[in-house]
Short mmCIF file of C-alpha atoms and ligand atoms in Angstrom, two decimals:
data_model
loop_
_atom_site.label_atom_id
_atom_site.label_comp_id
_atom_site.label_asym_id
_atom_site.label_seq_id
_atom_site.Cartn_x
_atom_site.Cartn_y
_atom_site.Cartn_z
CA UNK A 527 -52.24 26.80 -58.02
CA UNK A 528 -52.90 27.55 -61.61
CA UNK A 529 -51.39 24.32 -63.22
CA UNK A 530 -53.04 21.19 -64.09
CA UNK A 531 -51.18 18.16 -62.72
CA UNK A 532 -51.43 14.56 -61.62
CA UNK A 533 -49.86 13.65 -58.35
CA UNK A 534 -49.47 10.06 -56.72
CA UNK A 535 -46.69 8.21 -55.54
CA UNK A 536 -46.42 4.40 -54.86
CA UNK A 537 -43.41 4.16 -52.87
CA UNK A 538 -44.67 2.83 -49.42
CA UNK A 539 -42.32 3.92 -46.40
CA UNK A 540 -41.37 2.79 -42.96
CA UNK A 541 -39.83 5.26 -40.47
CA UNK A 542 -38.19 5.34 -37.14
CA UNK A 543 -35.76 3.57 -35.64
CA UNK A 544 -37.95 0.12 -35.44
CA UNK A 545 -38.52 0.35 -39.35
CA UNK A 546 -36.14 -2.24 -40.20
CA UNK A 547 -38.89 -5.02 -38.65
CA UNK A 548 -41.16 -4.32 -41.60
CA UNK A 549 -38.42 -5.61 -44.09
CA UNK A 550 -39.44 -9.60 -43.91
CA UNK A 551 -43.16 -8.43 -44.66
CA UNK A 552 -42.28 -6.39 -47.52
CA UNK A 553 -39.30 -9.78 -48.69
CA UNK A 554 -42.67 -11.96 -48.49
CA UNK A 555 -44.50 -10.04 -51.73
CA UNK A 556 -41.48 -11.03 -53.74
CA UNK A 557 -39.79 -13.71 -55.51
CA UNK A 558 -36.95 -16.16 -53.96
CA UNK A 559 -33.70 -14.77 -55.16
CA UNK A 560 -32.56 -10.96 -53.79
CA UNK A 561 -30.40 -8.64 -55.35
CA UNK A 562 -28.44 -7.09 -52.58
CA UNK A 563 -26.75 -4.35 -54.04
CA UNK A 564 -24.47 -1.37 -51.65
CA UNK A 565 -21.65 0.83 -52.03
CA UNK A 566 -18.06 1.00 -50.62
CA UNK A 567 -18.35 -0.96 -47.28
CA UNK A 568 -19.81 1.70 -44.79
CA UNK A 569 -23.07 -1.22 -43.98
CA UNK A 570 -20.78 -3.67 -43.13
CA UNK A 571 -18.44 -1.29 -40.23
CA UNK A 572 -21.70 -0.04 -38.68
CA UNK A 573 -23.38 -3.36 -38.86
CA UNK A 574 -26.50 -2.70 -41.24
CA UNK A 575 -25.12 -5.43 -43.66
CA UNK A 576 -25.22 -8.00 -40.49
CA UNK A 577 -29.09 -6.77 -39.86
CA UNK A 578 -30.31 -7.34 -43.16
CA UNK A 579 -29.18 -10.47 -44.11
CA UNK A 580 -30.10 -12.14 -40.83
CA UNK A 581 -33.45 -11.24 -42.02
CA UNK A 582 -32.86 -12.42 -45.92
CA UNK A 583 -31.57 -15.60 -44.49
CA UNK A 584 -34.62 -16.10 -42.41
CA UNK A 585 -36.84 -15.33 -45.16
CA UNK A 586 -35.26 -17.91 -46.82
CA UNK A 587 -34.11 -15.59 -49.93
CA UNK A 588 -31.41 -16.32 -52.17
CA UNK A 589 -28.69 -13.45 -51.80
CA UNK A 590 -27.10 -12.28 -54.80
CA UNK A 591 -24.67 -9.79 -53.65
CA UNK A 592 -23.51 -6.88 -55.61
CA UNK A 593 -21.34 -4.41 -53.26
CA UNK A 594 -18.99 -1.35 -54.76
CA UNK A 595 -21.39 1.18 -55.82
CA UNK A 596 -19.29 4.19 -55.95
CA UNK A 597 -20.69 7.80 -55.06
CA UNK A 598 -21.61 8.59 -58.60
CA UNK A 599 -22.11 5.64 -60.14
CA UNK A 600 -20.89 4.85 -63.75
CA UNK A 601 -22.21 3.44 -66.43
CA UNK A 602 -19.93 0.77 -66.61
CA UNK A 603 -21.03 -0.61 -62.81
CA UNK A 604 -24.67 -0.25 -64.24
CA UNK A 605 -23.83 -2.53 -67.08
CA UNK A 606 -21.97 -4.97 -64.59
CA UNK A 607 -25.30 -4.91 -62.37
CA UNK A 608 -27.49 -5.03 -65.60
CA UNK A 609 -25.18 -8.69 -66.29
CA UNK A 610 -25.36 -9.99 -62.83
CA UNK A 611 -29.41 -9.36 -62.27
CA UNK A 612 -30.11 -10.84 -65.37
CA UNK A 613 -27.69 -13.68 -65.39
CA UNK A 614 -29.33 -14.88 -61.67
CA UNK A 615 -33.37 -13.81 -62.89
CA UNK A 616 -33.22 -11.59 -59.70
CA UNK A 617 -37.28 -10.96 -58.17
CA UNK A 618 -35.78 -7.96 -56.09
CA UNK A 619 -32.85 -5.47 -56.03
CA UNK A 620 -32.77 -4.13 -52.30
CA UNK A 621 -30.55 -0.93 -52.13
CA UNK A 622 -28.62 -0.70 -48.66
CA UNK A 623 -27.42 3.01 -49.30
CA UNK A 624 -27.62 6.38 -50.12
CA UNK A 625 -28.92 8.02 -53.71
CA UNK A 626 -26.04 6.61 -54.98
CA UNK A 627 -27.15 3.12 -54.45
CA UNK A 628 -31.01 3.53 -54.61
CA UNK A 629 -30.29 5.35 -58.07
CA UNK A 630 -28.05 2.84 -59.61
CA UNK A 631 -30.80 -0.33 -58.02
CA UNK A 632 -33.27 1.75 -60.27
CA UNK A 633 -30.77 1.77 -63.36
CA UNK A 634 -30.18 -1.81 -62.90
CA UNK A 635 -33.71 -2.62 -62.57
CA UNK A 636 -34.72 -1.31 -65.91
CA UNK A 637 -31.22 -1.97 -67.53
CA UNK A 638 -31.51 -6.13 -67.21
CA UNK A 639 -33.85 -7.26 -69.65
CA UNK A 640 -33.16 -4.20 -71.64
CA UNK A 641 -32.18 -4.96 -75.46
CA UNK A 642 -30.77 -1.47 -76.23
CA UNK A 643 -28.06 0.47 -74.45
CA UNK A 644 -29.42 0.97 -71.58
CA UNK A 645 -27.23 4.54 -71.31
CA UNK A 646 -28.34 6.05 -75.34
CA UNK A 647 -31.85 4.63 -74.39
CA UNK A 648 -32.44 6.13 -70.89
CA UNK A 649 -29.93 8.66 -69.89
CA UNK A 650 -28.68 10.07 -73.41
CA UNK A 651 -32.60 9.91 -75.24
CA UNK A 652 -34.36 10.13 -72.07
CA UNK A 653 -37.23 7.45 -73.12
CA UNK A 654 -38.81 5.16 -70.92
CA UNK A 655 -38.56 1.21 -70.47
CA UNK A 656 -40.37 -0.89 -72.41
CA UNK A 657 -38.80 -3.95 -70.80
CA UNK A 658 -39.32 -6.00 -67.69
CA UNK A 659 -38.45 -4.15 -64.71
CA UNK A 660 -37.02 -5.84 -61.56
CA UNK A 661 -39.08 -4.44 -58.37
CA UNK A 662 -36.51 -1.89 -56.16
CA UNK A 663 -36.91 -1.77 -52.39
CA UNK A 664 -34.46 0.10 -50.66
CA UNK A 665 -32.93 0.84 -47.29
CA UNK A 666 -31.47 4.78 -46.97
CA UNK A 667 -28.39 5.53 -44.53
CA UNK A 668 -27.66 8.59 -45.93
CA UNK A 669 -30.32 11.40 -46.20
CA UNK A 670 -30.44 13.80 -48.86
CA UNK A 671 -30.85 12.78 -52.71
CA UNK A 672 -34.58 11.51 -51.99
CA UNK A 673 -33.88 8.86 -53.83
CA UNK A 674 -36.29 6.75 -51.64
CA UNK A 675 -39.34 7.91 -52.71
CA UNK A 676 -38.62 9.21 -56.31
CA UNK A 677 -37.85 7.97 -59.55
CA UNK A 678 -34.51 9.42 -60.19
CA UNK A 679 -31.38 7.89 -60.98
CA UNK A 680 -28.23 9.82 -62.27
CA UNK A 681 -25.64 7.74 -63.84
CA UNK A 682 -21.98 8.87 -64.67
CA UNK A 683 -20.65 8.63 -68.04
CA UNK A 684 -16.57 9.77 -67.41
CA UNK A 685 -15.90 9.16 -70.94
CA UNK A 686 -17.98 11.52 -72.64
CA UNK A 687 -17.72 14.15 -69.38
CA UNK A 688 -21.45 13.66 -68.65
CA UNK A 689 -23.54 12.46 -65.23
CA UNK A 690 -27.24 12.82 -66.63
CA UNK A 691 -30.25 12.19 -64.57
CA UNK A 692 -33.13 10.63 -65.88
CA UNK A 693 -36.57 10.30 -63.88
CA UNK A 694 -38.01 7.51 -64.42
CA UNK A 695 -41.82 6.84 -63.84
CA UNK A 696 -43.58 4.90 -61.07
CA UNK A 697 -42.90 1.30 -62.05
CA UNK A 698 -39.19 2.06 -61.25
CA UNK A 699 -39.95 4.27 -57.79
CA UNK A 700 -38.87 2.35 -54.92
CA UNK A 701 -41.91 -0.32 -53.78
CA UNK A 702 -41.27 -0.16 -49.90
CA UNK A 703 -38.36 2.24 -48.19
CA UNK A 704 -36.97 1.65 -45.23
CA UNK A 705 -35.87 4.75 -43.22
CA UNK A 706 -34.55 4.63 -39.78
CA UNK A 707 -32.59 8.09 -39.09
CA UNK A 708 -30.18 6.05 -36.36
CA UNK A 709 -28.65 3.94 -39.47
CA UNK A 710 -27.72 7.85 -40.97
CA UNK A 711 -25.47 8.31 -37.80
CA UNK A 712 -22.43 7.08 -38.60
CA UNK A 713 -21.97 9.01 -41.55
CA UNK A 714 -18.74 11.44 -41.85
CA UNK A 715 -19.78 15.01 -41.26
CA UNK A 716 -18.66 16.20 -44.73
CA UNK A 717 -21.46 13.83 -46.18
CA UNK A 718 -23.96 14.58 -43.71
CA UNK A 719 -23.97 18.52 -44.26
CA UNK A 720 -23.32 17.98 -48.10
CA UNK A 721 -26.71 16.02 -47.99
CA UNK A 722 -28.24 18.67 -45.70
CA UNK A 723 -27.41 21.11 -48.24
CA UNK A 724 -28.75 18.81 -51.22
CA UNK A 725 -32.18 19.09 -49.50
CA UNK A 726 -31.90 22.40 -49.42
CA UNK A 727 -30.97 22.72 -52.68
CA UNK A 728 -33.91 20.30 -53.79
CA UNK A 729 -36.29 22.90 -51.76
CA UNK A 730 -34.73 25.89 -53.66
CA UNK A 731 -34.74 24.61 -57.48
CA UNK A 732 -38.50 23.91 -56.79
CA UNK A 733 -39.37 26.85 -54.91
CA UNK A 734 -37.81 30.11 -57.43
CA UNK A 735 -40.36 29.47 -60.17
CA UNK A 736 -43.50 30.36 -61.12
CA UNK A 737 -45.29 33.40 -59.80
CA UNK A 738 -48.82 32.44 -58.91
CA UNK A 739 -50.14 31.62 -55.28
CA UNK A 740 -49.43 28.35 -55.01
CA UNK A 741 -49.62 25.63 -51.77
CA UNK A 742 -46.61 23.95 -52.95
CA UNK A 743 -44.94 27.02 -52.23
CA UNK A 744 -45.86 27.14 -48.66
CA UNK A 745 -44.88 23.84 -48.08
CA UNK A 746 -41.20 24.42 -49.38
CA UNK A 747 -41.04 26.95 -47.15
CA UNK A 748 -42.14 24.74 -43.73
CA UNK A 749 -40.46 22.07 -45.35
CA UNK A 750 -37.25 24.58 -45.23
CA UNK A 751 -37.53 26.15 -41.72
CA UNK A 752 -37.41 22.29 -40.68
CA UNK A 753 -34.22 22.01 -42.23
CA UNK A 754 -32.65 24.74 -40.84
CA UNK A 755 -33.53 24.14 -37.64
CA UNK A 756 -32.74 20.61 -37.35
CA UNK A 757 -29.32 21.21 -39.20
CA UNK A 758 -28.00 24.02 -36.45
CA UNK A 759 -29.01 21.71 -33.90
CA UNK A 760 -27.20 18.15 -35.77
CA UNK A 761 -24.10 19.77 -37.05
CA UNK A 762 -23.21 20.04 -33.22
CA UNK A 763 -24.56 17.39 -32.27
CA UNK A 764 -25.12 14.56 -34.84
CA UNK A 765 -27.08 11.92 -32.78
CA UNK A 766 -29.42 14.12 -31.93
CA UNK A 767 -32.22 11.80 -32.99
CA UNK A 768 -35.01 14.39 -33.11
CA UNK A 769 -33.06 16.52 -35.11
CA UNK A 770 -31.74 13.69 -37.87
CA UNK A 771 -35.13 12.40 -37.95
CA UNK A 772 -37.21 16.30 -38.94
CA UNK A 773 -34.38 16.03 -41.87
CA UNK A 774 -34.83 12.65 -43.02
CA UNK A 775 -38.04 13.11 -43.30
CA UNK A 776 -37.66 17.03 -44.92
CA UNK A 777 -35.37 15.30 -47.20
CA UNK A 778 -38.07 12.52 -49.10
CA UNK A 779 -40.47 14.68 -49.16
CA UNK A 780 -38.28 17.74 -50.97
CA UNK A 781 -38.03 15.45 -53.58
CA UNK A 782 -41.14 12.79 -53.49
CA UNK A 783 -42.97 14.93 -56.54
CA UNK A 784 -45.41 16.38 -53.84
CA UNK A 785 -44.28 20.22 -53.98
CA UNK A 786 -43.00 20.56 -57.86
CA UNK A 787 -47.14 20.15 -58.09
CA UNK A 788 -48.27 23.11 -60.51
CA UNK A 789 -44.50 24.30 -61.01
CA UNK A 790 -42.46 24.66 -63.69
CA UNK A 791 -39.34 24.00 -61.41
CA UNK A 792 -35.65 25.79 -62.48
CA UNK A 793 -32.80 23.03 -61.71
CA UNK A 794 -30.15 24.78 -62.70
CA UNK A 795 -27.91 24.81 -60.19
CA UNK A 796 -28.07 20.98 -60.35
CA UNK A 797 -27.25 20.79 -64.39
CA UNK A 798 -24.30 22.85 -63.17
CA UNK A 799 -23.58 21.02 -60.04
CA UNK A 800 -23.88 17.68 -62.15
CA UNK A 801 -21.48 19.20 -64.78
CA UNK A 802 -19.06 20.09 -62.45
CA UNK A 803 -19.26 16.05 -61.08
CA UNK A 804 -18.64 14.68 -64.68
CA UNK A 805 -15.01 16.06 -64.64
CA UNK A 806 -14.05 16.05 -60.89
CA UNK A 807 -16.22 12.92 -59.19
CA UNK A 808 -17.01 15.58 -56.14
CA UNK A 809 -19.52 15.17 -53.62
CA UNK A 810 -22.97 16.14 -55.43
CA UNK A 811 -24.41 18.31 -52.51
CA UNK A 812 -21.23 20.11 -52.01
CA UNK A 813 -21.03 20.53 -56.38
CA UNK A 814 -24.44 22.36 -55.56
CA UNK A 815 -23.11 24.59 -52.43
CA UNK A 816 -20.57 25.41 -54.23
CA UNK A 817 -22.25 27.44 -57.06
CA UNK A 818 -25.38 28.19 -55.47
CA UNK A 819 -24.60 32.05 -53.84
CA UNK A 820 -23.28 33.07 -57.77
CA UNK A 821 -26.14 31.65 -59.37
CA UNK A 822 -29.10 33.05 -56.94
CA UNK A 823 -27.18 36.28 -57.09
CA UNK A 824 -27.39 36.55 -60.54
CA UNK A 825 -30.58 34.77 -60.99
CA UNK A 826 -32.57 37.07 -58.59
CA UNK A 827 -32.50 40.06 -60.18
CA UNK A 828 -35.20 38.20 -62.60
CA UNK A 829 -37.49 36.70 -59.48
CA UNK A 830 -37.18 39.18 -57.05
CA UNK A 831 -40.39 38.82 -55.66
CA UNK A 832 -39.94 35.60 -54.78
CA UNK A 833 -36.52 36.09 -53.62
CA UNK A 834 -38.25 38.72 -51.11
CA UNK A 835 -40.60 35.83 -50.09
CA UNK A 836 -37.54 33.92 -49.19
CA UNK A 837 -36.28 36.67 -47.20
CA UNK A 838 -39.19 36.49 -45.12
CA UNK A 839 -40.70 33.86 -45.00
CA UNK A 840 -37.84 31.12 -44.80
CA UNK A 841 -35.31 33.97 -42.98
CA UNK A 842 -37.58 35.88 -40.53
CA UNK A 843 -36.23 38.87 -42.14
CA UNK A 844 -38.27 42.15 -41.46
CA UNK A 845 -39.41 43.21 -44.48
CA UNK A 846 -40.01 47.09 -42.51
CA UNK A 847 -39.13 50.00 -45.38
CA UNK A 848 -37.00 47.83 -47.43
CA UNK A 849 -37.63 47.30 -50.81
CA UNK A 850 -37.79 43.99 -52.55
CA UNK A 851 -34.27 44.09 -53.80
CA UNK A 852 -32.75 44.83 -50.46
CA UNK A 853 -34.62 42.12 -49.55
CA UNK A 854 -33.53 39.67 -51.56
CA UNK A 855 -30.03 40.77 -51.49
CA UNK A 856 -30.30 40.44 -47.67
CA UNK A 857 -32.51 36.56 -48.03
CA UNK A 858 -29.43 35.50 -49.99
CA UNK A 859 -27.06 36.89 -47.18
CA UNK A 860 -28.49 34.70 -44.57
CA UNK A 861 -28.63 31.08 -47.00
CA UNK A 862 -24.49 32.05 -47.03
CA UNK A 863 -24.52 32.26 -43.37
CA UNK A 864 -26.43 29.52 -43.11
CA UNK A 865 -24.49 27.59 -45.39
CA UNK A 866 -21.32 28.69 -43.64
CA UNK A 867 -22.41 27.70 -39.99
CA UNK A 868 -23.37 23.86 -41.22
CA UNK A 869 -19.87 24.02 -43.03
CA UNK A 870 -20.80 23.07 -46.89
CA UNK A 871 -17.68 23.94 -49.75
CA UNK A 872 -18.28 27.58 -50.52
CA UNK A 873 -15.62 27.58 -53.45
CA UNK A 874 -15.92 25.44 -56.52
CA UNK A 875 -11.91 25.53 -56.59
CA UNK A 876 -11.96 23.12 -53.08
CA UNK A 877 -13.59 20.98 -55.55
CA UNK A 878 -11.60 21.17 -58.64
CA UNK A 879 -12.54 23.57 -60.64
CA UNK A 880 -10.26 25.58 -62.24
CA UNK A 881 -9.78 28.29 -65.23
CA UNK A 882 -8.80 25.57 -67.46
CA UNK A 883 -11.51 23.08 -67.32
CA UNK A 884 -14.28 25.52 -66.50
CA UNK A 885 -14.93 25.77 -70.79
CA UNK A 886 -15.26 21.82 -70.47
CA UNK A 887 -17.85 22.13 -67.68
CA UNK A 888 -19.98 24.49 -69.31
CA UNK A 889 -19.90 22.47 -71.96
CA UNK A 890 -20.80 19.55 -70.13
CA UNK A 891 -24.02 21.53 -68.85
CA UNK A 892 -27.38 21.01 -70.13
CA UNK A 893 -29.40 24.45 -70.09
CA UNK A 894 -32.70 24.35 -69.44
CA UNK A 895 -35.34 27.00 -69.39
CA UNK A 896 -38.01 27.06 -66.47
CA UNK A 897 -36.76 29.06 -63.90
CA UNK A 898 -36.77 32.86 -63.81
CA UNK A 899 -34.27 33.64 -66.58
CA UNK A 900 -33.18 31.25 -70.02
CA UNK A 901 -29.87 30.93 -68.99
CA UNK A 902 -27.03 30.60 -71.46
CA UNK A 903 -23.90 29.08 -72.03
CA UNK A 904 -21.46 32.53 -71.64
CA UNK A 905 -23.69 33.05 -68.32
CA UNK A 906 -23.00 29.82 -67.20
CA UNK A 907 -19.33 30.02 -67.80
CA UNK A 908 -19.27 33.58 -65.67
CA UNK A 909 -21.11 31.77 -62.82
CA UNK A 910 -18.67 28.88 -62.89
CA UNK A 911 -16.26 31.71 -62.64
CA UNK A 912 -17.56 33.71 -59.69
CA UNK A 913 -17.69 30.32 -57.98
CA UNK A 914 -13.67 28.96 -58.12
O1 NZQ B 245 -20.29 3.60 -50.29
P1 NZQ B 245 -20.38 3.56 -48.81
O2 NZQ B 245 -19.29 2.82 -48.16
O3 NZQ B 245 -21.73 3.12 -48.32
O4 NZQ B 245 -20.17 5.09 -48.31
C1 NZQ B 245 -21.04 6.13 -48.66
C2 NZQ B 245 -20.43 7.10 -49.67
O5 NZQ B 245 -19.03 7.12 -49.58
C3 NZQ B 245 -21.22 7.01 -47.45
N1 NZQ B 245 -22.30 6.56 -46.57
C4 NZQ B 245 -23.60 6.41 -46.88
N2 NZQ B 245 -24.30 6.07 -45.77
C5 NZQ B 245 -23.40 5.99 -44.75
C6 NZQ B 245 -22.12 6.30 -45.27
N3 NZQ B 245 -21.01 6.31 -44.49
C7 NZQ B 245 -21.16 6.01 -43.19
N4 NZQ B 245 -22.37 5.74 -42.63
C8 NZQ B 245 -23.49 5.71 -43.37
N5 NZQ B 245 -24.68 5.48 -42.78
O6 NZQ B 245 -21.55 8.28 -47.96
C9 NZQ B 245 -20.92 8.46 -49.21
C10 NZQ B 245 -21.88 9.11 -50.16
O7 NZQ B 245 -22.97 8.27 -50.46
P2 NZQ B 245 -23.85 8.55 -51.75
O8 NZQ B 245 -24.90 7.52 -51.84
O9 NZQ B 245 -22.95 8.76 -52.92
O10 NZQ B 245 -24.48 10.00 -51.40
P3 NZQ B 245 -25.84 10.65 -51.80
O11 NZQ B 245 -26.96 10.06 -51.03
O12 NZQ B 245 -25.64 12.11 -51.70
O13 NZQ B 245 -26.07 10.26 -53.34
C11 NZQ B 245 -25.42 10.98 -54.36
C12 NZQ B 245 -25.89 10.52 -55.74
O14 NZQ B 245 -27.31 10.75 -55.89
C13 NZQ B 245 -27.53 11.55 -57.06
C14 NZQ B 245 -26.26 12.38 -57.13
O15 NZQ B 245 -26.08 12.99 -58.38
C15 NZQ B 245 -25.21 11.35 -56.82
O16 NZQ B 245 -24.90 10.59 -57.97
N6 NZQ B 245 -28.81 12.29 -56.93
C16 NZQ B 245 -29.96 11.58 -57.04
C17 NZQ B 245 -31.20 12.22 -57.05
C18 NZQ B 245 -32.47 11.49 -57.19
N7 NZQ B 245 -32.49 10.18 -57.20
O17 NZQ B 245 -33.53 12.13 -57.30
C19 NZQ B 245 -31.32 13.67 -56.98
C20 NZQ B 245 -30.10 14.33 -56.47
O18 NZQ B 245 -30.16 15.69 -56.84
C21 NZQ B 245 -28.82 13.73 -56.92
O19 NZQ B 245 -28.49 14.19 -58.21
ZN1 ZN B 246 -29.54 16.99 -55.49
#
């Protein structure tokens, strides 16, 4: 643990299936009027949208509905939000969704009384608010981003082929979360495994950096066994509450800012995964499974120690006579099996990729430099390619 950090986070959570009675305590710290802000429609068919206004109602709030945030939301819904939350002096935007709606909430919330675009200022420039900010509380039915307890929010910009996250700090994390694994079991299976293989993926871009001893480490690694244990046991059998409630729970804490403590963190497969959502709107977790196997197996030969590590200590893998490359070869083997048996996209083409627009993606992909190797733009473009 060789870095020097600070660590605290203010987001205060409820969990378990009675977590949506805490939601009138948390409604009485704030203002009258409620920005109630969800996506497509899913609350109102499984009857979350029915729970939580009975309780606005009764907490005598003023509702100020905003539905239709997409999966990937753009920057023109933000600027719609931004309008509507200013125009009505909202006290409170409560998210009733997954990333995609906690993430655009926070975008909204410091987007309102902002005087600038909120898009060059935030997403494009990446600098922080120095407006009022509208308080975020949020209620999750779909595990995964970690949204819920971290100050992301990734905004789509189709125009100029970009989705660009930007983290913003605590005054924008989420005051109070609401998580209650039952309301995550009515999602389709193709967005429960892609978010089962965001966490992962979360776990991963944290985990293959650095090279000192290092607790968070360790606890990517428990916080990884959890995952694939509960995931073999919900992808047959989905209300399996045990089982959705270890990966809720592995899922806000892969990405609460506890275990990137003293790392330097790699996130590539995310600026790649992101690029590849600018131009084709796909599921994120699934834009991550896709190019995850060409990137670690290209990637490893730089980390193989850790890689080895993975092997054994996520995998069970005897390490007996093998040599750290075998190793690693063989802790990448059993991610693709595991990756196969929960049923992510393996192939970037199911996604729509192709040879023509791969230049356009790479383009669209910002490359950073913290994990084991500076990646560059010709790399990135073989990767994309070893992925269709
Ligand atoms: O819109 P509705 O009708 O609610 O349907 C949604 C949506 O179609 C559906 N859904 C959610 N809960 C459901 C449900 N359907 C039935 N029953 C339920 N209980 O699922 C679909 C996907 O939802 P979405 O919110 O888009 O998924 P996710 O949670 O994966 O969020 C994706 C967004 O989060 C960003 C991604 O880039 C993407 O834009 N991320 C945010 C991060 C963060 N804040 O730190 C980090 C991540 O790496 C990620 O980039
Ligand atoms: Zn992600």
């Amino acid at each position: 643990m060789l870095g020097n950090f600070k660590y605290s986070n203010p987001t205060k959570l409820y969990f378990g299936d009675k977590s949506l009675d805490f939601l009138s305590e948390e409604l009485n710290r704030f203002g009258p009027t409620v920005m109630l802000t969800y996506g497509g429609g899913s609350i109102k068919r499984n009857g979350i949208y029915d729970q939580v206004t009975a309780i606005l109602h009764e907490a005598g709030k003023t509702i100020v509905e905003l539905p239709g945030v997409m999966p990937n939301p753009t920057v023109e819904k933000l600027m719609e939000g931004a309008r509507v939350a200013r125009e009505n002096n909202v006290d409170l935007i409560l998210a009733v969704g997954g990333g995609s709606t906690i993430d655009y909430a926070k975008g909204v919330s410091v987007s309102a009384w902002c005087d600038e675009d909120p898009w060059e200022k935030y997403y494009l420039r990446q600098e922080s608010p120095s407006c009022r900010i509208i308080p975020v509380g949020c209620i999750l039915t779909m595990v995964g981003t970690g949204s819920e307890m971290n100050g992301g929010s990734v905004i789509t910009n189709h125009n100029q082929g970009l989705k660009i996250g930007k983290v913003f700090d605590e005054r924008v994390m989420p005051r109070f979360a609401i998580l209650n694994p039952r309301f995550t079991f009515t999602l389709p299976h193709y967005q429960m495994v892609a978010g089962f293989f965001d966490i992962m993926s979360h776990l991963m871009e944290q985990y293959f950096s650095g090279d000192d001893d290092n607790t968070s480490d360790y606890l990517a690694e428990g916080l990884m066994r959890s995952l694939i244990s509960g995931s073999r046991i919900a992808v047959k059998d989905p209300t399996n509450y045990e089982a959705r409630s270890n990966i809720m729970w592995t899922a806000t804490w892969a990405l609460n800012t506890l275990i990137k403590c003293g790392k330097r963190q790699d996130w590539m497969v995310h600026m790649i995964g992101q690029a590849i959502g600018a131009h084709t709107d796909a599921t994120h977790g699934m834009t991550l499974a896709a190019v995850s196997i060409p990137y670690y197996r290209f990637v490893s030969q730089f980390g193989t120690d850790k890689f080895a590590r993975f092997a054994t200590n996520v995998w069970n893998i005897r390490p007996d006579g093998k040599t750290p490359e075998q190793l690693a070869h063989e802790g990448i083997n059993a991610l693709e099996s595991w990756m196969r048996e929960i049923g992510v996209v393996m192939k970037s083409s199911e996604l729509g990729v192709n040879e023509q627009n791969i230049p356009a993606i790479a383009q669209s992909t910002i490359l950073l430099n913290s994990g084991f190797h500076q990646i560059t733009h010709d790399e990135v473009i073989q990767i994309l390619h070893a992925s269709l």
